[in-house]
Amino acid sequence: SSDKVFKQRIFVGFNNKTAPTVMGIEGYAIGNSSLPTFMKGCNYISVEHRYFGKSIPDSLDWNYITIKQASSDLHHIRELFGQIFTGKWMTTGISKGGQTAIAYKMFFPNDADATLAYVTPIKNGIEDNRFVDYLKSASKTECGKKIFALQQFAFKNKKILLNEFDKYVQEKKYTFTKMKSEKVFEYLLLEYPFAFYQNCFDCKLIPTRQQHQPKLFVKLFR
């Protein structure tokens, strides 16, 4: 029926009623949330996206996961906590969370005084060729050529670098449940150009061909 509801997971960090409030908007699930250091002195609300993590109804009807509905979730939370937190409000999100933050600002422009979105791709359709076209164009630049040379070197010296990668994985206590570390390493190398440009990395950080020596590269890798 139309009156069915389900629980949505949020975390709340309380400072004081009149302090600014930052709403961290997730595009997916949230784990154990903590207050980002640059937001000290603020109230902080972290919101899980509907149909992800623990914010899932007992039956998944995909008609109820539109961007407007997700924005309405945020608006409802804003209305509830707006009765408690009376200071300025800011919304923020990263990647799909950033997309959701922008959509929320579009549907409910008066809910927040400011919106800060990071790494926020806005697609023009199910298949957006602009991403592929951009990467093709970027690959022809000097920076793009450095990235490709780095990938080639890493694949040719995979045995040495994989040993270092495994040490790093153990130190960080990462686990891979569906594939071996070698396959993860290969995927990371293949996806590196996209990650590089998505996160606006500095091309100066990429080793030059003269630095493409296994022992020296291992130090850079670590």
Short mmCIF file of C-alpha atoms in Angstrom, two decimals:
data_model
loop_
_atom_site.label_atom_id
_atom_site.label_comp_id
_atom_site.label_asym_id
_atom_site.label_seq_id
_atom_site.Cartn_x
_atom_site.Cartn_y
_atom_site.Cartn_z
CA SER A 1 0.00 0.00 0.00
CA SER A 2 1.04 3.65 -0.39
CA ASP A 3 1.51 4.09 3.37
CA LYS A 4 4.34 1.53 3.69
CA VAL A 5 7.54 2.83 5.28
CA PHE A 6 11.02 1.49 6.04
CA LYS A 7 13.84 2.64 8.28
CA GLN A 8 16.66 4.84 7.02
CA ARG A 9 20.05 4.76 8.70
CA ILE A 10 21.72 8.00 9.80
CA PHE A 11 24.49 9.04 12.18
CA VAL A 12 24.27 12.25 14.19
CA GLY A 13 27.17 14.14 15.73
CA PHE A 14 25.94 16.78 18.19
CA ASN A 15 27.88 19.90 19.12
CA ASN A 16 25.27 22.48 20.11
CA LYS A 17 21.91 23.62 18.85
CA THR A 18 23.09 26.89 17.32
CA ALA A 19 26.26 25.54 15.66
CA PRO A 20 26.34 25.07 11.86
CA THR A 21 25.06 21.69 10.72
CA VAL A 22 26.73 19.67 7.95
CA MET A 23 24.68 16.96 6.27
CA GLY A 24 26.96 14.34 4.71
CA ILE A 25 25.03 12.72 1.88
CA GLU A 26 26.00 9.19 0.88
CA GLY A 27 25.30 7.73 -2.54
CA TYR A 28 25.47 4.22 -1.19
CA ALA A 29 25.74 2.58 2.25
CA ILE A 30 27.48 4.05 5.29
CA GLY A 31 29.71 2.26 7.76
CA ASN A 32 30.63 3.49 11.20
CA SER A 33 30.60 7.20 10.55
CA SER A 34 32.87 9.71 12.27
CA LEU A 35 33.02 13.49 12.15
CA PRO A 36 35.54 14.76 9.56
CA THR A 37 38.28 16.77 11.23
CA PHE A 38 37.60 19.93 9.19
CA MET A 39 34.04 19.99 10.51
CA LYS A 40 34.94 20.23 14.19
CA GLY A 41 32.62 22.66 15.91
CA CYS A 42 29.69 21.68 13.70
CA ASN A 43 26.79 19.34 14.11
CA TYR A 44 27.10 16.49 11.61
CA ILE A 45 24.44 14.24 10.09
CA SER A 46 25.51 11.35 7.83
CA VAL A 47 22.66 9.91 5.75
CA GLU A 48 22.60 6.51 4.05
CA HIS A 49 20.98 6.39 0.60
CA ARG A 50 17.69 4.54 0.37
CA TYR A 51 17.95 0.92 -0.88
CA PHE A 52 21.58 0.65 0.29
CA GLY A 53 23.20 -0.75 3.45
CA LYS A 54 20.62 -1.07 6.20
CA SER A 55 18.16 1.37 4.60
CA ILE A 56 16.36 -1.36 2.68
CA PRO A 57 12.63 -2.24 2.70
CA ASP A 58 11.44 -5.84 3.00
CA SER A 59 10.70 -5.93 -0.73
CA LEU A 60 12.67 -4.08 -3.41
CA ASP A 61 10.33 -2.18 -5.71
CA TRP A 62 12.64 -0.22 -8.02
CA ASN A 63 9.91 2.32 -8.70
CA TYR A 64 10.80 3.84 -5.33
CA ILE A 65 14.44 4.68 -5.87
CA THR A 66 14.32 7.84 -7.97
CA ILE A 67 16.59 10.81 -7.34
CA LYS A 68 13.57 12.91 -6.34
CA GLN A 69 12.56 10.32 -3.73
CA ALA A 70 16.12 10.26 -2.36
CA SER A 71 16.01 14.06 -2.18
CA SER A 72 12.69 13.88 -0.37
CA ASP A 73 14.28 11.59 2.23
CA LEU A 74 16.90 14.27 2.88
CA HIS A 75 14.24 16.97 3.03
CA HIS A 76 12.31 15.00 5.65
CA ILE A 77 15.46 14.56 7.76
CA ARG A 78 16.18 18.28 7.34
CA GLU A 79 12.72 19.18 8.58
CA LEU A 80 13.03 16.93 11.64
CA PHE A 81 16.49 18.07 12.72
CA GLY A 82 15.79 21.67 11.74
CA GLN A 83 13.59 21.77 14.83
CA ILE A 84 16.72 21.06 16.91
CA PHE A 85 19.64 22.55 14.99
CA THR A 86 18.91 26.21 14.31
CA GLY A 87 22.24 27.35 12.82
CA LYS A 88 23.35 27.44 9.20
CA TRP A 89 23.10 24.25 7.13
CA MET A 90 25.51 22.85 4.56
CA THR A 91 25.16 19.70 2.48
CA THR A 92 28.06 17.78 1.03
CA GLY A 93 28.76 14.53 -0.80
CA ILE A 94 31.33 12.68 -2.87
CA SER A 95 30.80 10.96 -6.24
CA LYS A 96 27.24 9.55 -6.27
CA GLY A 97 26.74 11.26 -2.92
CA GLY A 98 27.73 14.51 -4.63
CA GLN A 99 25.22 13.84 -7.39
CA THR A 100 22.55 13.32 -4.76
CA ALA A 101 23.58 16.51 -2.95
CA ILE A 102 23.21 18.53 -6.16
CA ALA A 103 19.82 16.96 -6.90
CA TYR A 104 18.68 17.68 -3.34
CA LYS A 105 19.70 21.32 -3.81
CA MET A 106 17.74 21.41 -7.08
CA PHE A 107 14.52 19.98 -5.62
CA PHE A 108 14.74 21.76 -2.25
CA PRO A 109 16.88 24.88 -2.80
CA ASN A 110 16.02 26.47 0.55
CA ASP A 111 16.99 23.52 2.76
CA ALA A 112 20.71 24.36 2.86
CA ASP A 113 22.67 27.60 2.85
CA ALA A 114 25.46 25.97 0.83
CA THR A 115 26.23 22.73 -1.00
CA LEU A 116 29.76 21.42 -1.41
CA ALA A 117 29.99 18.47 -3.83
CA TYR A 118 33.17 16.53 -4.62
CA VAL A 119 34.04 14.36 -7.65
CA THR A 120 30.53 14.70 -8.98
CA PRO A 121 29.90 13.22 -12.45
CA ILE A 122 26.65 14.30 -14.07
CA LYS A 123 25.75 11.87 -16.88
CA ASN A 124 23.63 12.87 -19.87
CA GLY A 125 22.24 9.36 -20.38
CA ILE A 126 22.65 5.68 -19.55
CA GLU A 127 25.74 5.64 -21.78
CA ASP A 128 27.68 8.90 -21.71
CA ASN A 129 30.46 8.89 -24.30
CA ARG A 130 32.01 12.06 -22.89
CA PHE A 131 33.99 10.02 -20.36
CA VAL A 132 35.54 7.81 -23.04
CA ASP A 133 36.19 10.75 -25.37
CA TYR A 134 37.92 12.67 -22.59
CA LEU A 135 40.19 9.76 -21.65
CA LYS A 136 41.12 9.22 -25.31
CA SER A 137 42.00 12.88 -25.64
CA ALA A 138 43.94 12.93 -22.35
CA SER A 139 45.95 9.85 -23.35
CA LYS A 140 47.56 11.87 -26.17
CA THR A 141 48.98 14.52 -23.81
CA GLU A 142 52.41 14.32 -22.19
CA CYS A 143 50.78 13.41 -18.91
CA GLY A 144 48.70 10.72 -20.58
CA LYS A 145 51.81 9.24 -22.16
CA LYS A 146 53.49 9.13 -18.74
CA ILE A 147 50.50 7.26 -17.34
CA PHE A 148 50.58 4.70 -20.17
CA ALA A 149 54.36 4.20 -19.77
CA LEU A 150 53.82 3.65 -16.05
CA GLN A 151 51.17 1.02 -16.74
CA GLN A 152 53.42 -0.77 -19.21
CA PHE A 153 56.32 -0.83 -16.77
CA ALA A 154 54.16 -2.07 -13.91
CA PHE A 155 52.72 -4.93 -15.97
CA LYS A 156 56.19 -5.95 -17.21
CA ASN A 157 57.49 -5.97 -13.64
CA LYS A 158 54.33 -7.34 -12.08
CA LYS A 159 56.11 -10.13 -10.20
CA ILE A 160 58.28 -7.71 -8.21
CA LEU A 161 55.53 -5.15 -7.64
CA LEU A 162 52.92 -7.76 -6.73
CA ASN A 163 55.12 -8.85 -3.84
CA GLU A 164 55.11 -5.26 -2.55
CA PHE A 165 51.37 -4.99 -3.19
CA ASP A 166 50.75 -8.10 -1.07
CA LYS A 167 52.81 -6.62 1.78
CA TYR A 168 50.79 -3.41 1.56
CA VAL A 169 47.50 -5.35 1.60
CA GLN A 170 48.60 -7.27 4.70
CA GLU A 171 49.67 -4.09 6.49
CA LYS A 172 46.30 -2.47 5.77
CA LYS A 173 44.44 -5.71 6.62
CA TYR A 174 42.54 -5.62 3.33
CA THR A 175 40.76 -8.79 2.19
CA PHE A 176 39.50 -9.81 -1.25
CA THR A 177 36.71 -12.37 -1.14
CA LYS A 178 36.05 -12.98 -4.84
CA MET A 179 39.45 -12.75 -6.51
CA LYS A 180 43.16 -13.16 -5.83
CA SER A 181 45.39 -10.18 -5.12
CA GLU A 182 47.07 -10.53 -8.53
CA LYS A 183 43.76 -9.92 -10.30
CA VAL A 184 43.01 -6.96 -8.01
CA PHE A 185 46.44 -5.53 -8.80
CA GLU A 186 45.79 -5.87 -12.54
CA TYR A 187 42.41 -4.17 -12.28
CA LEU A 188 43.97 -1.30 -10.32
CA LEU A 189 46.54 -0.80 -13.07
CA LEU A 190 43.94 -0.93 -15.83
CA GLU A 191 41.67 1.54 -14.02
CA TYR A 192 44.51 3.86 -13.04
CA PRO A 193 43.99 6.45 -15.84
CA PHE A 194 40.32 6.88 -14.91
CA ALA A 195 41.15 7.16 -11.19
CA PHE A 196 43.97 9.60 -11.97
CA TYR A 197 41.79 12.07 -13.83
CA GLN A 198 38.72 11.52 -11.65
CA ASN A 199 40.65 12.52 -8.53
CA CYS A 200 42.69 15.31 -10.18
CA PHE A 201 46.06 13.79 -9.29
CA ASP A 202 49.26 15.71 -10.03
CA CYS A 203 51.16 14.44 -13.07
CA LYS A 204 54.43 15.36 -11.34
CA LEU A 205 53.84 12.43 -8.98
CA ILE A 206 54.17 9.92 -11.84
CA PRO A 207 57.72 8.55 -12.24
CA THR A 208 59.52 9.42 -15.47
CA ARG A 209 60.91 6.73 -17.77
CA GLN A 210 64.32 7.32 -16.20
CA GLN A 211 62.84 6.31 -12.85
CA HIS A 212 61.35 3.10 -14.24
CA GLN A 213 63.73 0.81 -12.40
CA PRO A 214 62.17 -1.95 -10.29
CA LYS A 215 64.04 -1.17 -7.06
CA LEU A 216 63.44 2.56 -7.30
CA PHE A 217 59.85 2.04 -8.38
CA VAL A 218 59.17 -0.14 -5.35
CA LYS A 219 60.20 2.77 -3.11
CA LEU A 220 57.82 5.06 -4.98
CA PHE A 221 55.09 2.44 -4.79
CA ARG A 222 55.47 2.17 -1.01
#
